[in-house]
Amino acid sequence: MTGIIAVTSEGPKMTDMVDPRFGRAAGFVVVDLATMAVSYVDNGGSQAMAQGAGIQAAENVARAGAGVVLSGFVGPKAFQALQAGGIQVIQNVEGMTVGQAVDKYKRGELAAAEAPNAPAGGHKG
Amino acid sequence: MIYAIASGKGGTGKTTVTASLAALWDRPVIAVDLDVEEPNLHLFLHPELTSEESACMEIPVLDAARCTLCGECAAFCQFKALSVMGKTLLLFPEMCHGCGGCLALCPEKALSPGGRELGQIVSGHFRTDHSSSGRAQDAGFLMGRLRVGEAMSPPLMRQVKARLPQTPGTDILIDSPPGVSCPAVNAVMDADVIVLVTEPTPFGLHDFRLAVEAFRPLGKPMGAVVNRAGIGDMGVQDFCRAQGIPVWAEIPFNRAVAEAYSRGEVVARAVPELHAVLLALMARMQGAAATSISTANPAEVRHA
Ligand code: SF4
Ligand code: SF4
């Protein structure tokens, strides 16, 4: 399997939990599926933004070279930005570790989303 | 003089107080509703509305054919209204704050000015009682009404404020948005005196305390109005005493007040006992404004 996927994460390791928030995620674990090399992109800058966190996070994902992003809730602007960047969005991923999410993806159990699943301004709750 | 009537939360009777003050004010006055998300001062003052115009903010419009995706505009925009993703420059008009920076710096002239409608600016006039001179007089009325779906109120509020006549000797009464966030601070920051309306309950005290903390750094004279006095406890009054904030009025709560309110009347007109309370409040506000001028550090007197 090839391609680079980014998973919103509460920490830098495959054993950390998926952060269900996209724009205000702590960071992204970036996995190169060809080599299973893992790196981490901190998203703290987006967390602190008054507005546009989702767009900033989408830019961070694009800069990491990812073609797919796994997350819990993605808002409309982030979704639009990711689509424009040609990045597939897989949402409703939560309550599992980053490693588990990557495995599910590799087994083909996760489908790409066609529309955002969170309101503008961040998922509440 | 500019007087802002504010409150730490909605529903304290801020608009009732503003309407009563406006109706009784004994000097030339303009009543301004800056609670643009939910303007309702007009429901009590019943002004004759004479003009309504749209307020717009200048936002960029993209000519994609000229854009080279250099990303300079996106890097500049601190509000993330612009973003280069893949082979597209994304523009999020509703996030633009209208600073104009991107328009000025695009090397390809790919951005041109367009407009986003913020809402309406409505103006008119109403009759005051003008009790000191014994005759009714016309006073100006101004309000902003935010477009449904528009997220930012300060830009519209600024345009409403820009319409205020700079006539010396005309006082301005501002019905401010409730709360302590950007819009509320935007409404009170130009005021000479801030009136904080609250309720004598633990919830009222909580929001009142937040408002005091938010507005005190502005360094303006501030006084409290306890509305619906008698329904709760003395927590607000005790807090005011400890903080050195004068209580300028305690407005009792009774059936007559509630009925006048529900009929959309100015309570100080409808309920005789409130008339005196509101007149005393007016006098204290005017006194605070006069003292603040005479004691102000000259460097702090704005456009003196
Ligand atoms: S600055 Fe002008 S040319 Fe460069 S990305 Fe922005 S709109 Fe396009
Ligand atoms: S005008 Fe200012 S806020 Fe609006 S998009 Fe351009 S740079 Fe951003």
Short mmCIF file of C-alpha atoms and ligand atoms in Angstrom, two decimals:
data_model
loop_
_atom_site.label_atom_id
_atom_site.label_comp_id
_atom_site.label_asym_id
_atom_site.label_seq_id
_atom_site.Cartn_x
_atom_site.Cartn_y
_atom_site.Cartn_z
CA MET A 1 0.00 0.00 0.00
CA THR A 2 1.29 3.45 -0.81
CA GLY A 3 0.35 7.00 0.02
CA ILE A 4 0.75 9.30 2.97
CA ILE A 5 -2.01 9.62 5.53
CA ALA A 6 -2.37 12.09 8.36
CA VAL A 7 -4.32 11.26 11.52
CA THR A 8 -5.40 13.93 14.01
CA SER A 9 -3.81 12.89 17.24
CA GLU A 10 -3.49 13.83 20.88
CA GLY A 11 0.24 13.01 20.78
CA PRO A 12 3.12 12.03 18.50
CA LYS A 13 2.93 8.22 18.76
CA MET A 14 0.89 5.47 17.09
CA THR A 15 -0.33 4.53 20.58
CA ASP A 16 -1.76 7.99 21.23
CA MET A 17 -5.49 8.53 20.90
CA VAL A 18 -7.06 10.01 17.80
CA ASP A 19 -7.99 13.63 18.51
CA PRO A 20 -11.59 13.88 17.23
CA ARG A 21 -11.23 17.57 16.43
CA PHE A 22 -9.71 18.46 13.09
CA GLY A 23 -8.98 22.20 13.19
CA ARG A 24 -8.11 22.24 16.86
CA ALA A 25 -6.34 18.88 16.99
CA ALA A 26 -3.16 18.80 19.07
CA GLY A 27 -1.26 17.48 16.06
CA PHE A 28 -1.09 15.00 13.20
CA VAL A 29 0.64 11.68 13.07
CA VAL A 30 1.77 11.33 9.47
CA VAL A 31 2.31 7.80 8.18
CA ASP A 32 3.96 6.84 4.89
CA LEU A 33 2.14 3.61 4.04
CA ALA A 34 4.89 2.36 1.72
CA THR A 35 7.53 2.34 4.46
CA MET A 36 5.34 2.77 7.57
CA ALA A 37 7.64 5.65 8.54
CA VAL A 38 5.92 7.84 11.16
CA SER A 39 6.38 11.53 11.75
CA TYR A 40 4.49 14.15 13.75
CA VAL A 41 3.24 17.60 12.83
CA ASP A 42 2.37 19.87 15.73
CA ASN A 43 -0.89 21.75 15.25
CA GLY A 44 -0.67 23.91 18.37
CA GLY A 45 -0.59 27.10 16.31
CA SER A 46 -4.05 26.35 14.91
CA GLN A 47 -5.41 25.60 18.37
CA ALA A 48 -4.62 29.13 19.46
CA MET A 49 -6.25 30.88 16.51
CA ALA A 50 -9.38 32.95 17.03
CA GLN A 51 -10.69 31.92 13.63
CA GLY A 52 -9.51 29.86 10.67
CA ALA A 53 -8.11 26.96 12.71
CA GLY A 54 -9.57 24.43 10.28
CA ILE A 55 -8.03 26.16 7.28
CA GLN A 56 -4.66 26.41 9.00
CA ALA A 57 -4.83 22.73 9.91
CA ALA A 58 -5.69 21.83 6.30
CA GLU A 59 -2.61 23.77 5.17
CA ASN A 60 -0.51 21.87 7.70
CA VAL A 61 -1.79 18.54 6.36
CA ALA A 62 -1.09 19.60 2.78
CA ARG A 63 2.42 20.71 3.69
CA ALA A 64 3.06 17.28 5.21
CA GLY A 65 2.31 15.80 1.80
CA ALA A 66 -0.65 13.76 2.96
CA GLY A 67 -3.27 12.62 0.46
CA VAL A 68 -5.72 11.35 3.08
CA VAL A 69 -6.68 12.67 6.48
CA LEU A 70 -8.39 10.68 9.25
CA SER A 71 -10.23 12.64 11.92
CA GLY A 72 -13.39 12.83 14.00
CA PHE A 73 -15.15 16.00 12.97
CA VAL A 74 -14.33 18.23 10.04
CA GLY A 75 -16.01 21.59 9.57
CA PRO A 76 -17.17 23.09 6.27
CA LYS A 77 -14.24 25.43 5.60
CA ALA A 78 -11.62 22.84 6.46
CA PHE A 79 -13.44 20.36 4.28
CA GLN A 80 -13.48 22.77 1.36
CA ALA A 81 -9.79 23.52 1.84
CA LEU A 82 -8.85 19.84 2.01
CA GLN A 83 -10.87 19.11 -1.12
CA ALA A 84 -9.20 21.95 -2.97
CA GLY A 85 -5.89 20.47 -1.94
CA GLY A 86 -6.92 17.10 -3.33
CA ILE A 87 -6.86 15.54 0.14
CA GLN A 88 -9.39 12.82 0.93
CA VAL A 89 -11.29 13.25 4.17
CA ILE A 90 -12.25 10.32 6.37
CA GLN A 91 -14.25 11.44 9.38
CA ASN A 92 -16.07 9.95 12.38
CA VAL A 93 -12.81 8.32 13.45
CA GLU A 94 -12.60 8.53 17.24
CA GLY A 95 -12.28 6.48 20.40
CA MET A 96 -9.26 4.53 19.12
CA THR A 97 -5.52 4.90 18.90
CA VAL A 98 -3.79 6.31 15.85
CA GLY A 99 -2.36 2.85 15.12
CA GLN A 100 -5.82 1.26 15.22
CA ALA A 101 -7.16 3.93 12.88
CA VAL A 102 -4.32 3.34 10.43
CA ASP A 103 -4.95 -0.42 10.51
CA LYS A 104 -8.65 0.08 9.84
CA TYR A 105 -7.77 2.32 6.92
CA LYS A 106 -5.37 -0.26 5.51
CA ARG A 107 -8.02 -2.95 5.75
CA GLY A 108 -10.31 -0.71 3.71
CA GLU A 109 -12.83 -0.31 6.50
CA LEU A 110 -12.96 3.48 6.34
CA ALA A 111 -14.79 5.32 3.58
CA ALA A 112 -14.05 8.81 2.34
CA ALA A 113 -16.56 11.49 3.27
CA GLU A 114 -18.39 13.59 0.73
CA ALA A 115 -19.53 16.36 3.07
CA PRO A 116 -18.34 17.93 6.32
CA ASN A 117 -19.85 16.55 9.53
CA ALA A 118 -19.29 19.46 11.90
CA PRO A 119 -20.66 23.01 12.07
CA ALA A 120 -18.53 26.03 11.29
CA GLY A 121 -16.40 27.27 14.16
CA GLY A 122 -15.45 23.92 15.61
CA HIS A 123 -17.22 20.84 16.92
CA LYS A 124 -18.81 21.54 20.28
CA GLY A 125 -18.66 18.74 22.77
CA MET B 1 -20.96 63.24 26.41
CA ILE B 2 -21.33 59.60 25.51
CA TYR B 3 -23.05 57.27 27.94
CA ALA B 4 -22.96 53.52 27.35
CA ILE B 5 -25.61 51.40 29.03
CA ALA B 6 -24.22 47.88 29.27
CA SER B 7 -24.72 44.63 31.14
CA GLY B 8 -22.76 41.45 31.70
CA LYS B 9 -25.58 39.37 30.26
CA GLY B 10 -28.81 39.79 28.33
CA GLY B 11 -32.21 40.14 29.92
CA THR B 12 -31.23 42.45 32.79
CA GLY B 13 -33.42 45.31 31.62
CA LYS B 14 -30.63 47.27 29.95
CA THR B 15 -32.85 48.36 27.08
CA THR B 16 -35.67 49.35 29.45
CA VAL B 17 -33.23 51.57 31.30
CA THR B 18 -31.84 53.07 28.08
CA ALA B 19 -35.32 53.79 26.76
CA SER B 20 -36.37 55.44 30.01
CA LEU B 21 -33.25 57.57 30.12
CA ALA B 22 -33.67 58.59 26.49
CA ALA B 23 -37.28 59.60 27.08
CA LEU B 24 -36.48 61.67 30.17
CA TRP B 25 -33.11 63.10 29.15
CA ASP B 26 -33.15 66.82 29.77
CA ARG B 27 -30.53 67.84 27.23
CA PRO B 28 -30.30 67.36 23.47
CA VAL B 29 -29.75 63.64 22.99
CA ILE B 30 -29.39 60.87 20.44
CA ALA B 31 -30.38 57.31 21.33
CA VAL B 32 -28.24 54.69 19.64
CA ASP B 33 -28.90 50.95 19.54
CA LEU B 34 -25.54 49.24 19.13
CA ASP B 35 -26.90 45.86 20.20
CA VAL B 36 -26.86 45.08 16.49
CA GLU B 37 -27.47 41.35 16.85
CA GLU B 38 -30.79 41.97 18.56
CA PRO B 39 -31.72 45.62 18.39
CA ASN B 40 -34.88 46.35 20.35
CA LEU B 41 -34.62 49.89 21.66
CA HIS B 42 -37.01 51.00 18.93
CA LEU B 43 -39.69 48.71 20.37
CA PHE B 44 -39.85 50.99 23.40
CA LEU B 45 -38.98 54.40 21.99
CA HIS B 46 -41.21 53.98 18.92
CA PRO B 47 -39.12 56.34 16.82
CA GLU B 48 -40.27 57.54 13.44
CA LEU B 49 -37.78 55.87 11.12
CA THR B 50 -36.78 58.03 8.21
CA SER B 51 -33.92 56.23 6.54
CA GLU B 52 -32.49 52.78 6.14
CA GLU B 53 -29.32 51.98 4.25
CA SER B 54 -27.11 48.96 3.79
CA ALA B 55 -23.69 48.88 5.36
CA CYS B 56 -20.99 47.00 3.50
CA MET B 57 -17.46 46.00 4.20
CA GLU B 58 -14.82 45.94 1.49
CA ILE B 59 -13.62 42.42 0.84
CA PRO B 60 -11.44 41.03 -1.96
CA VAL B 61 -12.86 39.42 -5.10
CA LEU B 62 -10.56 37.09 -6.99
CA ASP B 63 -9.82 37.11 -10.68
CA ALA B 64 -8.52 33.54 -10.87
CA ALA B 65 -7.16 34.08 -14.38
CA ARG B 66 -4.61 36.60 -13.09
CA CYS B 67 -3.68 34.78 -9.90
CA THR B 68 -0.31 33.00 -10.02
CA LEU B 69 -0.90 31.29 -6.64
CA CYS B 70 2.15 33.07 -5.26
CA GLY B 71 0.51 32.97 -1.82
CA GLU B 72 1.55 36.45 -0.71
CA CYS B 73 -2.01 37.47 0.12
CA ALA B 74 -2.66 34.27 2.08
CA ALA B 75 0.54 34.68 4.07
CA PHE B 76 -0.46 38.23 4.93
CA CYS B 77 -4.06 37.60 5.97
CA GLN B 78 -4.04 37.01 9.70
CA PHE B 79 -7.70 35.97 9.60
CA LYS B 80 -7.21 33.00 7.29
CA ALA B 81 -9.72 34.37 4.82
CA LEU B 82 -7.32 33.40 2.03
CA SER B 83 -5.52 30.10 1.57
CA VAL B 84 -3.59 28.51 -1.26
CA MET B 85 -4.53 24.84 -1.44
CA GLY B 86 -3.34 22.80 -4.36
CA LYS B 87 -4.04 24.73 -7.52
CA THR B 88 -6.63 27.02 -6.01
CA LEU B 89 -6.63 30.23 -4.05
CA LEU B 90 -9.50 29.79 -1.62
CA LEU B 91 -11.33 32.88 -0.49
CA PHE B 92 -13.62 32.77 2.54
CA PRO B 93 -15.48 36.08 2.32
CA GLU B 94 -17.27 35.66 5.64
CA MET B 95 -13.94 35.51 7.47
CA CYS B 96 -12.52 38.70 5.99
CA HIS B 97 -12.15 41.63 8.38
CA GLY B 98 -11.85 44.14 5.57
CA CYS B 99 -8.33 45.32 6.33
CA GLY B 100 -7.57 45.77 2.64
CA GLY B 101 -4.03 44.41 2.97
CA CYS B 102 -4.33 41.67 0.37
CA LEU B 103 -5.80 44.10 -2.16
CA ALA B 104 -2.84 46.39 -1.75
CA LEU B 105 -0.15 43.78 -1.99
CA CYS B 106 -1.20 41.35 -4.74
CA PRO B 107 1.56 41.74 -7.34
CA GLU B 108 -0.72 40.50 -10.13
CA LYS B 109 -3.69 42.78 -9.34
CA ALA B 110 -5.74 39.60 -9.16
CA LEU B 111 -7.78 40.92 -6.24
CA SER B 112 -10.28 43.70 -6.63
CA PRO B 113 -12.56 45.29 -4.05
CA GLY B 114 -16.04 43.87 -3.57
CA GLY B 115 -18.57 44.20 -0.81
CA ARG B 116 -20.04 42.02 1.90
CA GLU B 117 -23.28 43.29 3.35
CA LEU B 118 -22.98 43.68 7.11
CA GLY B 119 -26.52 44.80 7.79
CA GLN B 120 -28.62 47.95 7.92
CA ILE B 121 -28.17 51.32 9.49
CA VAL B 122 -31.52 52.77 10.41
CA SER B 123 -32.11 56.31 11.59
CA GLY B 124 -35.01 58.47 12.64
CA HIS B 125 -36.23 60.49 15.58
CA PHE B 126 -38.41 60.17 18.65
CA ARG B 127 -40.11 62.45 21.15
CA THR B 128 -38.50 63.04 24.50
CA ASP B 129 -40.45 64.25 27.55
CA HIS B 130 -37.84 66.83 28.32
CA SER B 131 -39.36 67.29 31.71
CA SER B 132 -37.07 70.08 32.85
CA SER B 133 -38.13 72.42 30.10
CA GLY B 134 -41.67 71.15 30.21
CA ARG B 135 -42.03 70.49 26.50
CA ALA B 136 -41.47 67.52 24.32
CA GLN B 137 -38.60 67.65 21.88
CA ASP B 138 -37.40 65.65 18.96
CA ALA B 139 -34.29 63.60 19.50
CA GLY B 140 -32.26 61.55 17.08
CA PHE B 141 -32.44 57.78 16.87
CA LEU B 142 -29.88 55.50 15.27
CA MET B 143 -29.58 51.74 15.15
CA GLY B 144 -27.60 49.01 13.49
CA ARG B 145 -29.19 45.71 12.50
CA LEU B 146 -26.82 42.87 11.68
CA ARG B 147 -27.60 40.78 8.60
CA VAL B 148 -28.79 37.31 9.55
CA GLY B 149 -25.80 35.04 9.03
CA GLU B 150 -23.22 37.78 9.44
CA ALA B 151 -20.77 36.68 12.13
CA MET B 152 -19.01 39.92 12.99
CA SER B 153 -20.75 42.84 14.61
CA PRO B 154 -17.88 45.30 15.34
CA PRO B 155 -17.48 46.40 11.68
CA LEU B 156 -21.18 47.33 11.49
CA MET B 157 -20.99 48.97 14.92
CA ARG B 158 -18.09 51.11 13.72
CA GLN B 159 -20.12 52.27 10.75
CA VAL B 160 -23.06 53.13 12.99
CA LYS B 161 -20.77 55.10 15.28
CA ALA B 162 -19.31 56.95 12.31
CA ARG B 163 -22.84 58.32 11.66
CA LEU B 164 -23.01 59.99 15.04
CA PRO B 165 -23.07 63.75 14.64
CA GLN B 166 -20.18 65.48 16.32
CA THR B 167 -22.41 68.22 17.71
CA PRO B 168 -21.01 69.51 20.98
CA GLY B 169 -23.73 69.71 23.58
CA THR B 170 -25.65 66.73 22.22
CA ASP B 171 -25.44 63.73 24.51
CA ILE B 172 -25.33 60.21 23.18
CA LEU B 173 -26.98 57.25 24.91
CA ILE B 174 -25.75 53.88 23.69
CA ASP B 175 -27.67 50.67 24.24
CA SER B 176 -24.68 48.29 24.21
CA PRO B 177 -24.64 44.59 23.35
CA PRO B 178 -24.81 42.39 26.45
CA GLY B 179 -21.78 40.43 27.58
CA VAL B 180 -18.10 41.24 27.79
CA SER B 181 -16.80 40.09 24.41
CA CYS B 182 -15.56 42.16 21.46
CA PRO B 183 -18.90 43.76 20.52
CA ALA B 184 -19.59 44.86 24.10
CA VAL B 185 -16.14 46.37 24.52
CA ASN B 186 -16.46 48.01 21.11
CA ALA B 187 -19.67 49.71 22.25
CA VAL B 188 -18.38 51.06 25.55
CA MET B 189 -14.85 52.03 24.56
CA ASP B 190 -15.81 55.46 23.22
CA ALA B 191 -18.08 56.27 26.12
CA ASP B 192 -17.35 58.88 28.76
CA VAL B 193 -19.45 57.06 31.34
CA ILE B 194 -20.47 53.40 31.61
CA VAL B 195 -23.71 52.34 33.27
CA LEU B 196 -23.84 48.66 34.21
CA VAL B 197 -27.31 47.21 34.59
CA THR B 198 -27.63 44.07 36.67
CA GLU B 199 -30.02 42.00 38.74
CA PRO B 200 -29.68 41.38 42.48
CA THR B 201 -29.21 37.61 42.16
CA PRO B 202 -26.16 35.35 42.34
CA PHE B 203 -26.29 34.93 38.54
CA GLY B 204 -26.60 38.65 38.09
CA LEU B 205 -23.64 39.22 40.37
CA HIS B 206 -21.54 36.69 38.48
CA ASP B 207 -22.04 38.44 35.14
CA PHE B 208 -21.79 41.87 36.73
CA ARG B 209 -18.39 40.93 38.16
CA LEU B 210 -17.19 39.83 34.71
CA ALA B 211 -18.39 43.11 33.24
CA VAL B 212 -16.59 45.13 35.91
CA GLU B 213 -13.39 43.19 35.22
CA ALA B 214 -13.72 43.67 31.48
CA PHE B 215 -14.57 47.37 31.48
CA ARG B 216 -12.60 48.70 34.44
CA PRO B 217 -9.27 48.71 32.52
CA LEU B 218 -10.84 51.29 30.19
CA GLY B 219 -10.53 53.72 33.10
CA LYS B 220 -13.95 55.33 32.73
CA PRO B 221 -16.38 56.34 35.44
CA MET B 222 -18.74 53.45 36.01
CA GLY B 223 -21.92 53.10 38.04
CA ALA B 224 -24.38 50.29 38.68
CA VAL B 225 -28.11 50.08 38.20
CA VAL B 226 -29.76 47.29 40.15
CA ASN B 227 -32.86 46.34 38.22
CA ARG B 228 -35.71 44.35 39.76
CA ALA B 229 -34.41 45.33 43.19
CA GLY B 230 -36.06 43.29 45.89
CA ILE B 231 -36.31 40.00 44.00
CA GLY B 232 -32.94 38.69 45.22
CA ASP B 233 -30.25 39.44 47.74
CA MET B 234 -27.78 42.24 48.50
CA GLY B 235 -24.79 40.54 46.85
CA VAL B 236 -24.49 43.09 44.05
CA GLN B 237 -24.70 46.02 46.46
CA ASP B 238 -22.08 44.46 48.76
CA PHE B 239 -19.77 43.82 45.82
CA CYS B 240 -20.20 47.42 44.62
CA ARG B 241 -19.36 48.78 48.04
CA ALA B 242 -16.22 46.63 48.25
CA GLN B 243 -15.15 47.66 44.75
CA GLY B 244 -15.94 51.33 45.15
CA ILE B 245 -18.56 51.29 42.38
CA PRO B 246 -21.47 53.62 43.11
CA VAL B 247 -25.00 52.24 42.86
CA TRP B 248 -26.75 54.94 40.86
CA ALA B 249 -30.23 53.47 40.90
CA GLU B 250 -32.26 50.64 42.32
CA ILE B 251 -35.29 49.99 40.18
CA PRO B 252 -37.99 48.17 42.09
CA PHE B 253 -39.83 45.32 40.47
CA ASN B 254 -43.58 45.29 40.50
CA ARG B 255 -46.52 44.38 38.38
CA ALA B 256 -46.90 47.83 36.88
CA VAL B 257 -43.32 47.75 35.56
CA ALA B 258 -43.80 44.31 34.03
CA GLU B 259 -47.03 45.37 32.36
CA ALA B 260 -45.57 48.56 30.93
CA TYR B 261 -42.66 46.54 29.60
CA SER B 262 -44.87 43.95 27.95
CA ARG B 263 -46.85 46.72 26.28
CA GLY B 264 -43.64 48.16 24.87
CA GLU B 265 -43.90 51.36 26.90
CA VAL B 266 -41.18 53.44 28.47
CA VAL B 267 -41.47 52.33 32.08
CA ALA B 268 -40.35 55.66 33.52
CA ARG B 269 -43.33 57.24 31.76
CA ALA B 270 -45.83 54.58 32.66
CA VAL B 271 -44.91 54.06 36.31
CA PRO B 272 -44.78 57.29 38.35
CA GLU B 273 -42.49 55.98 41.10
CA LEU B 274 -39.88 55.03 38.50
CA HIS B 275 -39.89 58.48 37.03
CA ALA B 276 -38.05 59.91 40.03
CA VAL B 277 -35.62 56.97 40.18
CA LEU B 278 -34.66 57.44 36.52
CA LEU B 279 -34.31 61.20 36.88
CA ALA B 280 -31.93 60.66 39.78
CA LEU B 281 -29.99 58.16 37.68
CA MET B 282 -29.74 60.71 34.89
CA ALA B 283 -28.41 63.33 37.30
CA ARG B 284 -25.78 60.94 38.66
CA MET B 285 -24.65 59.98 35.16
CA GLN B 286 -24.34 63.62 34.17
CA GLY B 287 -22.50 64.33 37.40
CA ALA B 288 -20.04 61.50 36.78
CA ALA B 289 -19.38 62.78 33.27
CA ALA B 290 -18.74 66.31 34.53
CA THR B 291 -16.35 65.10 37.23
CA SER B 292 -14.46 62.87 34.84
CA ILE B 293 -13.81 65.84 32.57
CA SER B 294 -12.60 68.14 35.32
CA THR B 295 -10.34 65.55 36.93
CA ALA B 296 -9.09 63.86 33.78
CA ASN B 297 -5.41 63.91 33.06
CA PRO B 298 -5.09 66.30 30.09
CA ALA B 299 -3.21 63.65 28.14
CA GLU B 300 -6.23 61.41 28.47
CA VAL B 301 -8.81 63.85 27.22
CA ARG B 302 -9.58 62.61 23.78
CA HIS B 303 -10.10 65.10 20.97
CA ALA B 304 -10.41 67.81 23.58
S1 SF4 C 1 -1.19 37.68 -3.97
FE1 SF4 C 1 -2.37 37.80 -5.87
S2 SF4 C 1 -1.34 36.42 -7.29
FE2 SF4 C 1 -0.56 35.94 -5.26
S3 SF4 C 1 -1.90 34.26 -4.55
FE3 SF4 C 1 -2.80 36.17 -3.83
S4 SF4 C 1 -4.27 36.73 -5.41
FE4 SF4 C 1 -2.92 35.21 -6.30
S1 SF4 C 2 -8.89 42.35 3.31
FE1 SF4 C 2 -7.54 41.80 5.03
S2 SF4 C 2 -8.82 40.39 6.23
FE2 SF4 C 2 -9.79 40.52 4.24
S3 SF4 C 2 -8.92 38.82 3.07
FE3 SF4 C 2 -7.64 40.62 2.63
S4 SF4 C 2 -5.96 40.48 4.12
FE4 SF4 C 2 -7.60 39.13 4.86
#
